[in-house]
Amino acid sequence: MATIDNYNFAGKKAIVRVDFNVPLNEDGTISDDTRIRGALPTLKKILADGGSLILMSHMGKPKGKVNEKLSLSQIREAVAKALGAEVKFAPDCAKAQEAAKDLKPGEVLLLENLRFYPEEEGKPVGIDKNDPAYEDAKKEMKKSQKEFAKTLASYADVYVNDAFGTAHRKHASTAVIADYFDANDKMLGYLMEKEVQAVDNILKDIKRPFTAIMGGSKVSTKIGIIENLMDKVDNLILCGGMTYTFAKAQGGNVGNSICENDKLDLALDIMKKAKEKGVNLVLGTDCVAADAFSNDANTQICSVMDIPEGWEGLDAGPDSIAAFREAILPAKTILWNGPAGVFEIEKFTTGSRAIAEAIVEATDNGAFSLVGGGDSVACVNKFGLADSVSYVSTGGGALLEAIEGKVLPGIAAIKGE
Ligand code: AMP
C-alpha cells in the first residue's frame, strides 16, 4: 500500500482532502489556525518532492448552497503564509479543470468550499425525509455524488486524505473519490496516520493497565464507547454529569444535579457488566455541590448519594479525585474523553485539572495517553498541558466512532478494509 513517506510526488498533481474548517472572527480573520498547521507536514512533503497541490476542504455548514461567509477564499493568504508558497484559488470547486491542468511542480491551488455543492455530503436538499419521493431523490443524489467525486479526481494523479475530522463521513471528497484512483495512488496523510496509530495504541497494542476516563454531561451519548471499552480496559472511571445518574440508580438523592431518569437501568446494567468482566469501575463518591450554576455560587462537599434539595453536583470531590488518581497513576495506556465537572466555570475545574495532572504524571512514567473529544481537548489546552500528554486528537466525532470500534469510511476507502 502506498504511504506518504514511500511515495515520490515529483511531477505529480496531488489532490489533498484537508480539514481547513477553521473558526473565523466576525471580520473573516482566522481565530485558531491549528487545523492549517496540522496539515503542513503532508503538504510540505508533497511540495518538497516536486509535486503540485490541489487543496480541498469544507467550511461550516452551507447546506449545498453558495454562502460567501463560508468561502475558503478568506483563508487563502493564511494558507499561503503557512506554506511559504503562493496559493491560487478556484472559485468553483467543480469547474477547476483548467486551473488544475495549468499547475506546475511546487504550485498550489485551493478549491472553493466543497459543501457549496450538495453532492459533497450526498444528501438530497429541499425534500423531507418522510416525502414518498425521498428515496428516489436519494438515489439520484448518490449518482450525482459519484459524478462530483469523479470530477474532483480528474484534476489529479494522486489522492491524499489528511482530514481526520471528517473521516467518519462518507462524503465525495473523503471517501467516494478514492474509487477513482489506483491502490498505489491513494494514501493517508501524516495527520491521519498519527490519528490511526493513536487509536490502534488504545484499541489494539494495549499496554496494561489500561485506564479509560469518560466524563461529560450524559451517559446516553457515551454508551457506545463505554460498551466497547468494557472489553478492553482494566479501570473505567466514569465522572462528570453522568455520576448522578449512577448515584440515583443506586437509590441516592441527587438534588438538582443533571440526571437522566430514563437511563437508571442502563447505569445499573453498566455496573453489572463491569463486575462480570472484572473491570474496576470507578465512580465518584463525593462532589462539589453548588446552589447555582455560576462562579459566585455557594458550594459544599457532599456525598453523591446525599445532595441537598436545591443543590447540584458540578465537580468531583476530594475522595473521588483521590480514587481517580489511584486508577490513573499506574496505568500504561490512558484514554480521556469528557470533563469531570463544569470546567468552563473556574470554580468547578478542580476535578478535570486533577485528572489532567494525573495523566501527565502517568505519561512521564511511560504511559501512552490519548486525549480526545472536544471538551477534554479544551481542558488540556486550558490547563496548558496539551504538550505533556502523548497525543491530543484533532477528531471529535471521528475519534469517538473509531473508539466505538466502527470502521471510518474515510480510512476504509483508502485501506480497503
Ligand atoms: P459532553 O459533550 O457530553 O462531553 O459534555 C461536556 C459538558 O459536560 C461540558 O460542557 C461540562 O460543563 C458538562 N459537565 C460536566 N460535568 C457536569 C456536571 N456535573 N453537571 C453538568 N454538566 C456537567
Coordinates of C-alpha atoms and ligand atoms in Angstrom, one line a residue:
M1 CA 0.0 0.0 0.0
A2 CA 1.2 3.5 -0.8
T3 CA 2.2 5.7 2.1
I4 CA 3.0 9.4 2.1
D5 CA 6.6 8.5 3.0
N6 CA 7.3 6.0 0.3
Y7 CA 5.5 7.9 -2.5
N8 CA 7.5 10.1 -4.8
F9 CA 5.3 13.1 -5.7
A10 CA 7.8 14.5 -8.3
G11 CA 5.9 15.8 -11.3
K12 CA 2.6 14.6 -9.8
K13 CA -0.6 16.6 -9.1
A14 CA -1.8 15.6 -5.7
I15 CA -5.4 16.4 -4.6
V16 CA -5.4 16.5 -0.8
R17 CA -8.5 16.5 1.4
V18 CA -7.6 18.7 4.3
D19 CA -9.6 20.0 7.2
F20 CA -9.5 23.8 6.8
N21 CA -12.8 24.2 8.6
V22 CA -11.1 26.8 10.9
P23 CA -13.1 29.1 13.2
L24 CA -13.3 32.7 11.8
N25 CA -13.8 36.0 13.6
E26 CA -16.5 38.4 12.5
D27 CA -14.1 40.2 10.1
G28 CA -13.2 36.9 8.4
T29 CA -9.8 36.5 10.0
I30 CA -8.9 33.2 11.5
S31 CA -9.2 32.8 15.3
D32 CA -7.4 29.5 15.6
D33 CA -5.2 28.1 12.8
T34 CA -4.5 24.7 14.5
R35 CA -6.1 22.8 11.6
I36 CA -4.0 24.6 8.9
R37 CA -0.8 23.9 10.9
G38 CA -1.9 20.3 11.4
A39 CA -1.9 19.7 7.6
L40 CA 1.5 21.3 6.9
P41 CA 3.8 18.2 7.2
T42 CA 1.8 16.4 4.5
L43 CA 1.6 19.4 2.2
K44 CA 5.3 20.3 2.6
K45 CA 6.4 16.8 1.9
I46 CA 4.5 16.8 -1.4
L47 CA 5.9 20.2 -2.5
A48 CA 9.4 19.2 -1.4
D49 CA 9.2 16.1 -3.6
G50 CA 8.4 18.4 -6.6
G51 CA 4.7 17.8 -6.7
S52 CA 1.9 20.3 -7.0
L53 CA -1.1 20.6 -4.6
I54 CA -4.8 20.8 -5.1
L55 CA -6.3 21.5 -1.7
M56 CA -9.9 20.8 -1.0
S57 CA -11.9 21.3 2.2
H58 CA -15.3 22.2 3.6
M59 CA -16.0 25.1 5.9
G60 CA -19.1 25.3 8.1
K61 CA -22.5 24.1 7.0
P62 CA -23.6 25.9 3.9
K63 CA -26.1 23.1 3.2
G64 CA -25.3 22.7 -0.6
K65 CA -25.6 26.5 -1.4
V66 CA -23.0 29.2 -2.1
N67 CA -22.5 31.3 1.1
E68 CA -19.8 33.9 0.8
K69 CA -19.4 34.0 4.6
L70 CA -18.1 30.4 4.3
S71 CA -15.9 31.0 1.3
L72 CA -12.4 29.4 1.6
S73 CA -11.1 32.5 -0.3
Q74 CA -10.9 34.1 3.2
I75 CA -8.2 31.7 4.3
R76 CA -6.1 31.7 1.1
E77 CA -3.5 34.2 2.4
A78 CA -3.1 32.4 5.7
V79 CA -2.5 29.1 3.9
A80 CA 0.0 30.8 1.6
K81 CA 1.8 32.2 4.6
A82 CA 1.8 28.9 6.4
L83 CA 3.1 27.0 3.3
G84 CA 5.6 29.7 2.2
A85 CA 4.1 29.5 -1.3
E86 CA 1.7 31.4 -3.5
V87 CA -1.8 29.8 -3.4
K88 CA -4.1 30.1 -6.4
F89 CA -7.9 30.0 -5.8
A90 CA -10.5 28.1 -7.8
P91 CA -13.9 29.9 -7.1
D92 CA -15.9 26.9 -8.2
C93 CA -14.6 23.5 -7.0
A94 CA -16.4 21.6 -9.7
K95 CA -15.1 23.7 -12.5
A96 CA -11.4 23.8 -11.8
Q97 CA -10.2 21.6 -14.7
E98 CA -8.3 24.5 -16.4
A99 CA -6.7 25.8 -13.2
A100 CA -5.6 22.2 -12.2
K101 CA -4.2 21.5 -15.7
D102 CA -2.0 24.6 -15.6
L103 CA -0.4 23.7 -12.2
K104 CA 3.3 23.3 -12.3
P105 CA 5.5 21.5 -9.7
G106 CA 5.6 23.5 -6.5
E107 CA 2.4 25.3 -7.2
V108 CA -0.7 25.2 -5.0
L109 CA -4.4 25.5 -5.9
L110 CA -7.1 25.9 -3.3
L111 CA -10.6 24.9 -4.3
E112 CA -13.7 26.7 -3.0
N113 CA -15.8 25.1 -0.2
L114 CA -16.9 21.6 -1.3
R115 CA -20.1 21.9 0.6
F116 CA -21.4 24.6 -1.7
Y117 CA -22.4 21.6 -3.7
P118 CA -25.0 19.2 -2.0
E119 CA -23.1 16.4 -3.8
E120 CA -20.3 16.6 -1.4
E121 CA -22.4 15.3 1.5
G122 CA -24.6 13.3 -0.9
K123 CA -27.9 14.2 0.9
P124 CA -30.9 15.4 -1.1
V125 CA -31.8 19.0 -0.3
G126 CA -35.2 20.6 -0.2
I127 CA -37.1 17.4 0.3
D128 CA -38.4 16.0 3.5
K129 CA -37.3 12.5 4.7
N130 CA -40.9 11.5 5.0
D131 CA -41.8 12.5 1.5
P132 CA -42.5 9.4 -0.6
A133 CA -40.2 10.8 -3.3
Y134 CA -37.3 11.0 -0.9
E135 CA -35.8 7.6 -1.6
D136 CA -35.7 8.3 -5.4
A137 CA -34.1 11.7 -4.7
K138 CA -31.5 10.0 -2.5
K139 CA -30.6 7.5 -5.3
E140 CA -30.3 10.4 -7.8
M141 CA -28.1 12.3 -5.4
K142 CA -25.8 9.3 -4.9
K143 CA -25.4 9.1 -8.7
S144 CA -24.5 12.8 -8.9
Q145 CA -22.2 12.4 -5.9
K146 CA -20.2 9.9 -7.9
E147 CA -20.0 12.3 -10.8
F148 CA -18.9 15.1 -8.5
A149 CA -16.2 12.9 -6.9
K150 CA -15.1 11.8 -10.4
T151 CA -14.7 15.4 -11.5
L152 CA -12.6 16.2 -8.4
A153 CA -10.5 13.1 -9.1
S154 CA -9.9 14.1 -12.7
Y155 CA -7.8 17.1 -11.5
A156 CA -5.0 15.0 -10.1
D157 CA -2.8 11.9 -10.4
V158 CA -2.8 11.0 -6.7
Y159 CA -5.3 11.4 -3.8
V160 CA -4.3 12.0 -0.2
N161 CA -6.7 12.2 2.7
D162 CA -5.4 14.1 5.7
A163 CA -8.8 15.2 7.2
F164 CA -9.4 13.0 10.2
G165 CA -12.2 15.3 11.5
T166 CA -14.4 14.2 8.6
A167 CA -13.1 10.6 8.3
H168 CA -16.4 9.2 9.8
R169 CA -18.4 10.7 6.9
K170 CA -18.9 9.0 3.5
H171 CA -18.6 12.2 1.5
A172 CA -17.5 12.8 -2.1
S173 CA -14.1 14.2 -1.0
T174 CA -13.5 11.9 2.0
A175 CA -14.4 8.5 0.6
V176 CA -16.2 8.3 -2.8
I177 CA -13.3 10.0 -4.6
A178 CA -10.9 7.2 -3.6
D179 CA -12.7 4.8 -6.1
Y180 CA -11.2 6.8 -9.0
F181 CA -7.6 6.2 -8.0
D182 CA -5.5 3.0 -8.2
A183 CA -4.5 1.5 -4.9
N184 CA -0.9 2.8 -5.4
D185 CA -2.1 6.3 -6.0
K186 CA -4.1 6.9 -2.8
M187 CA -3.0 7.2 0.8
L188 CA -3.5 8.7 4.2
G189 CA -1.6 11.9 5.1
Y190 CA 0.7 12.2 8.1
L191 CA -2.0 13.6 10.4
M192 CA -4.3 10.8 9.6
E193 CA -1.6 8.2 10.0
K194 CA -0.9 9.7 13.5
E195 CA -4.6 9.5 14.5
V196 CA -4.9 6.0 13.2
Q197 CA -1.8 5.0 15.2
A198 CA -3.1 6.6 18.3
V199 CA -6.4 4.8 18.1
D200 CA -4.5 1.5 17.4
N201 CA -2.5 2.1 20.6
I202 CA -5.7 2.3 22.5
L203 CA -7.7 -0.5 20.8
K204 CA -5.0 -2.9 19.6
D205 CA -1.5 -2.6 21.0
I206 CA -2.7 -2.1 24.6
K207 CA 0.0 -1.9 27.3
R208 CA -1.6 -2.7 30.7
P209 CA -3.0 -1.5 32.9
F210 CA -5.4 0.4 30.6
T211 CA -7.5 3.2 32.3
A212 CA -10.2 5.0 30.4
I213 CA -11.8 8.1 31.8
M214 CA -15.1 9.0 30.4
G215 CA -16.8 12.2 31.6
G216 CA -19.0 14.9 30.2
S217 CA -22.7 15.6 30.8
K218 CA -24.6 12.4 29.9
V219 CA -24.2 8.6 29.9
S220 CA -26.6 8.3 26.9
T221 CA -24.2 9.9 24.5
K222 CA -21.2 7.8 25.7
I223 CA -22.8 4.4 25.9
G224 CA -21.5 3.1 22.6
I225 CA -17.9 3.8 23.7
I226 CA -18.4 2.6 27.3
E227 CA -19.7 -0.7 26.0
N228 CA -16.8 -1.1 23.5
L229 CA -14.2 -0.2 26.2
M230 CA -15.6 -2.6 28.7
D231 CA -14.0 -5.5 26.9
K232 CA -10.6 -3.7 26.8
V233 CA -9.9 -1.7 29.9
D234 CA -8.7 -2.6 33.4
N235 CA -10.0 0.6 35.0
L236 CA -13.0 2.6 33.9
I237 CA -13.5 6.0 35.5
L238 CA -17.0 7.4 34.9
C239 CA -17.2 11.0 36.0
G240 CA -18.8 14.4 35.3
G241 CA -22.6 14.7 34.9
M242 CA -23.2 11.0 34.5
T243 CA -22.1 10.4 38.1
Y244 CA -25.6 11.5 39.3
T245 CA -27.4 9.1 37.0
F246 CA -25.4 6.3 38.7
A247 CA -26.0 7.7 42.2
K248 CA -29.8 8.0 41.6
A249 CA -29.9 4.5 40.1
Q250 CA -28.4 3.2 43.4
G251 CA -31.1 5.0 45.5
G252 CA -29.2 8.3 46.1
N253 CA -30.7 11.7 46.4
V254 CA -29.1 13.9 43.8
G255 CA -30.9 17.2 44.4
N256 CA -30.8 19.4 41.3
S257 CA -27.9 17.6 39.7
I258 CA -28.0 16.6 36.0
C259 CA -29.6 13.2 35.9
E260 CA -31.0 11.0 33.1
N261 CA -34.0 9.4 34.8
D262 CA -34.7 7.2 31.8
K263 CA -31.1 5.8 32.0
L264 CA -31.2 4.5 35.5
D265 CA -31.5 0.8 34.4
L266 CA -28.7 1.4 31.9
A267 CA -26.4 2.7 34.7
L268 CA -27.2 -0.4 36.8
D269 CA -26.5 -2.6 33.7
I270 CA -23.1 -1.0 33.2
M271 CA -22.2 -1.6 36.8
K272 CA -23.3 -5.3 36.5
K273 CA -21.3 -5.7 33.2
A274 CA -18.2 -4.2 34.8
K275 CA -18.4 -6.7 37.6
E276 CA -18.9 -9.6 35.2
K277 CA -15.9 -8.6 33.1
G278 CA -13.7 -7.9 36.0
V279 CA -13.4 -4.2 35.2
N280 CA -12.6 -1.9 38.1
L281 CA -15.4 0.7 37.7
V282 CA -14.5 3.9 39.5
L283 CA -17.5 6.2 40.1
G284 CA -17.3 9.5 42.0
T285 CA -18.4 9.1 45.7
D286 CA -18.3 12.8 46.7
C287 CA -18.8 16.0 44.8
V288 CA -18.7 19.8 44.9
A289 CA -22.3 20.7 45.2
A290 CA -23.4 24.3 44.3
D291 CA -26.6 26.3 44.9
A292 CA -26.2 28.0 41.5
F293 CA -24.7 27.2 38.1
S294 CA -22.2 30.1 38.4
N295 CA -18.8 31.2 39.7
D296 CA -20.5 33.1 42.5
A297 CA -22.4 30.0 43.8
N298 CA -22.1 28.8 47.4
T299 CA -20.5 25.4 47.5
Q300 CA -20.2 22.4 49.8
I301 CA -18.6 19.0 49.6
C302 CA -21.1 16.2 50.0
S303 CA -21.7 12.6 49.2
V304 CA -23.1 12.0 45.7
M305 CA -25.8 9.9 47.4
D306 CA -27.0 12.7 49.5
I307 CA -27.1 16.1 47.8
P308 CA -29.5 18.6 49.5
E309 CA -32.6 19.8 47.6
G310 CA -31.8 22.9 45.5
W311 CA -28.1 22.0 45.2
E312 CA -26.4 20.3 42.3
G313 CA -23.1 18.4 41.9
L314 CA -20.9 20.4 39.5
D315 CA -17.4 18.9 40.2
A316 CA -15.7 15.9 41.6
G317 CA -15.0 16.0 45.4
P318 CA -11.6 15.2 47.1
D319 CA -12.3 11.5 47.8
S320 CA -13.4 11.0 44.2
I321 CA -10.3 12.8 42.9
A322 CA -8.1 10.5 45.1
A323 CA -9.8 7.4 43.7
F324 CA -9.4 8.7 40.1
R325 CA -5.7 9.4 40.7
E326 CA -5.2 5.9 42.1
A327 CA -6.6 4.4 38.9
I328 CA -4.7 6.7 36.6
L329 CA -1.2 6.8 38.0
P330 CA -0.1 3.2 37.5
A331 CA -1.7 3.0 34.0
K332 CA 0.4 2.3 30.9
T333 CA -2.5 3.2 28.5
I334 CA -4.9 6.0 29.1
L335 CA -7.8 7.4 27.2
W336 CA -9.6 10.6 28.4
N337 CA -12.8 11.8 26.9
G338 CA -15.1 14.3 28.7
P339 CA -14.5 16.6 31.7
A340 CA -15.1 15.6 35.4
G341 CA -17.1 18.8 36.1
V342 CA -18.3 22.0 34.6
F343 CA -14.8 23.1 33.7
E344 CA -16.0 26.1 31.8
I345 CA -16.6 27.8 35.2
E346 CA -13.4 28.4 37.1
K347 CA -14.8 27.2 40.4
F348 CA -15.6 23.7 39.0
T349 CA -12.3 22.9 37.2
T350 CA -10.6 21.1 40.1
G351 CA -11.7 17.5 39.1
S352 CA -10.8 17.9 35.5
R353 CA -7.5 19.6 36.3
A354 CA -6.6 16.7 38.8
I355 CA -7.3 14.2 36.0
A356 CA -5.2 16.1 33.5
E357 CA -2.3 16.3 36.0
A358 CA -2.5 12.6 36.9
I359 CA -2.5 11.8 33.2
V360 CA 0.6 13.9 32.7
E361 CA 2.3 12.2 35.7
A362 CA 1.5 8.7 34.3
T363 CA 2.7 9.8 30.8
D364 CA 6.0 10.9 32.4
N365 CA 6.2 7.4 33.8
G366 CA 5.9 5.8 30.4
A367 CA 2.2 5.6 29.7
F368 CA 0.7 6.3 26.3
S369 CA -2.1 8.9 26.8
L370 CA -4.7 9.9 24.3
V371 CA -6.9 12.9 25.0
G372 CA -9.8 13.3 22.5
G373 CA -13.3 14.7 22.0
G374 CA -13.9 18.4 22.1
D375 CA -14.2 19.2 25.8
S376 CA -11.3 17.2 27.1
V377 CA -9.1 18.8 24.5
A378 CA -10.4 22.2 25.6
C379 CA -9.4 21.1 29.2
V380 CA -5.8 20.2 28.4
N381 CA -5.5 23.4 26.4
K382 CA -6.9 25.5 29.2
F383 CA -4.5 23.9 31.7
G384 CA -1.6 24.3 29.4
L385 CA -0.9 20.6 29.4
A386 CA -1.6 19.7 25.8
D387 CA 2.1 19.1 25.1
S388 CA 2.5 16.9 28.2
V389 CA 0.2 14.1 27.1
S390 CA 1.2 11.6 24.4
Y391 CA -1.5 12.6 21.8
V392 CA -4.3 15.1 21.5
S393 CA -6.7 14.0 18.8
T394 CA -8.0 16.5 16.2
G395 CA -11.1 14.5 15.6
G396 CA -14.3 14.8 17.7
G397 CA -17.0 12.6 16.2
A398 CA -14.4 10.7 14.1
L399 CA -12.4 9.8 17.2
L400 CA -15.4 8.7 19.2
E401 CA -16.6 6.5 16.3
A402 CA -13.2 4.9 15.9
I403 CA -13.1 4.1 19.6
E404 CA -16.6 2.7 19.5
G405 CA -14.9 0.2 17.1
K406 CA -16.6 1.5 13.9
V407 CA -14.8 1.4 10.6
L408 CA -14.3 5.0 9.4
P409 CA -15.4 5.4 5.7
G410 CA -12.5 7.8 5.0
I411 CA -9.9 5.3 6.1
A412 CA -11.7 2.2 4.7
A413 CA -11.9 3.9 1.3
I414 CA -8.1 4.0 1.2
K415 CA -7.1 0.9 3.1
G416 CA -9.9 -1.2 1.5
E417 CA -10.9 -2.6 4.9
Ligands
AMP1 P1 -20.0 16.1 26.6 O1 -20.3 17.0 25.5 O2 -21.1 15.1 26.9 O3 -18.6 15.5 26.7 O4 -20.1 17.0 27.9 C1 -19.3 18.1 28.2 C2 -20.0 19.0 29.1 O5 -20.3 18.3 30.3 C3 -19.2 20.2 29.5 O6 -19.8 21.4 28.9 C4 -19.3 20.2 31.0 O7 -19.6 21.5 31.5 C5 -20.5 19.3 31.3 N1 -20.5 18.7 32.6 C6 -19.5 18.1 33.2 N2 -19.8 17.7 34.5 C7 -21.1 18.2 34.7 C8 -22.0 18.3 35.8 N3 -21.6 17.7 37.0 N4 -23.1 18.9 35.7 C9 -23.5 19.5 34.5 N5 -22.7 19.5 33.4 C10 -21.5 18.9 33.5

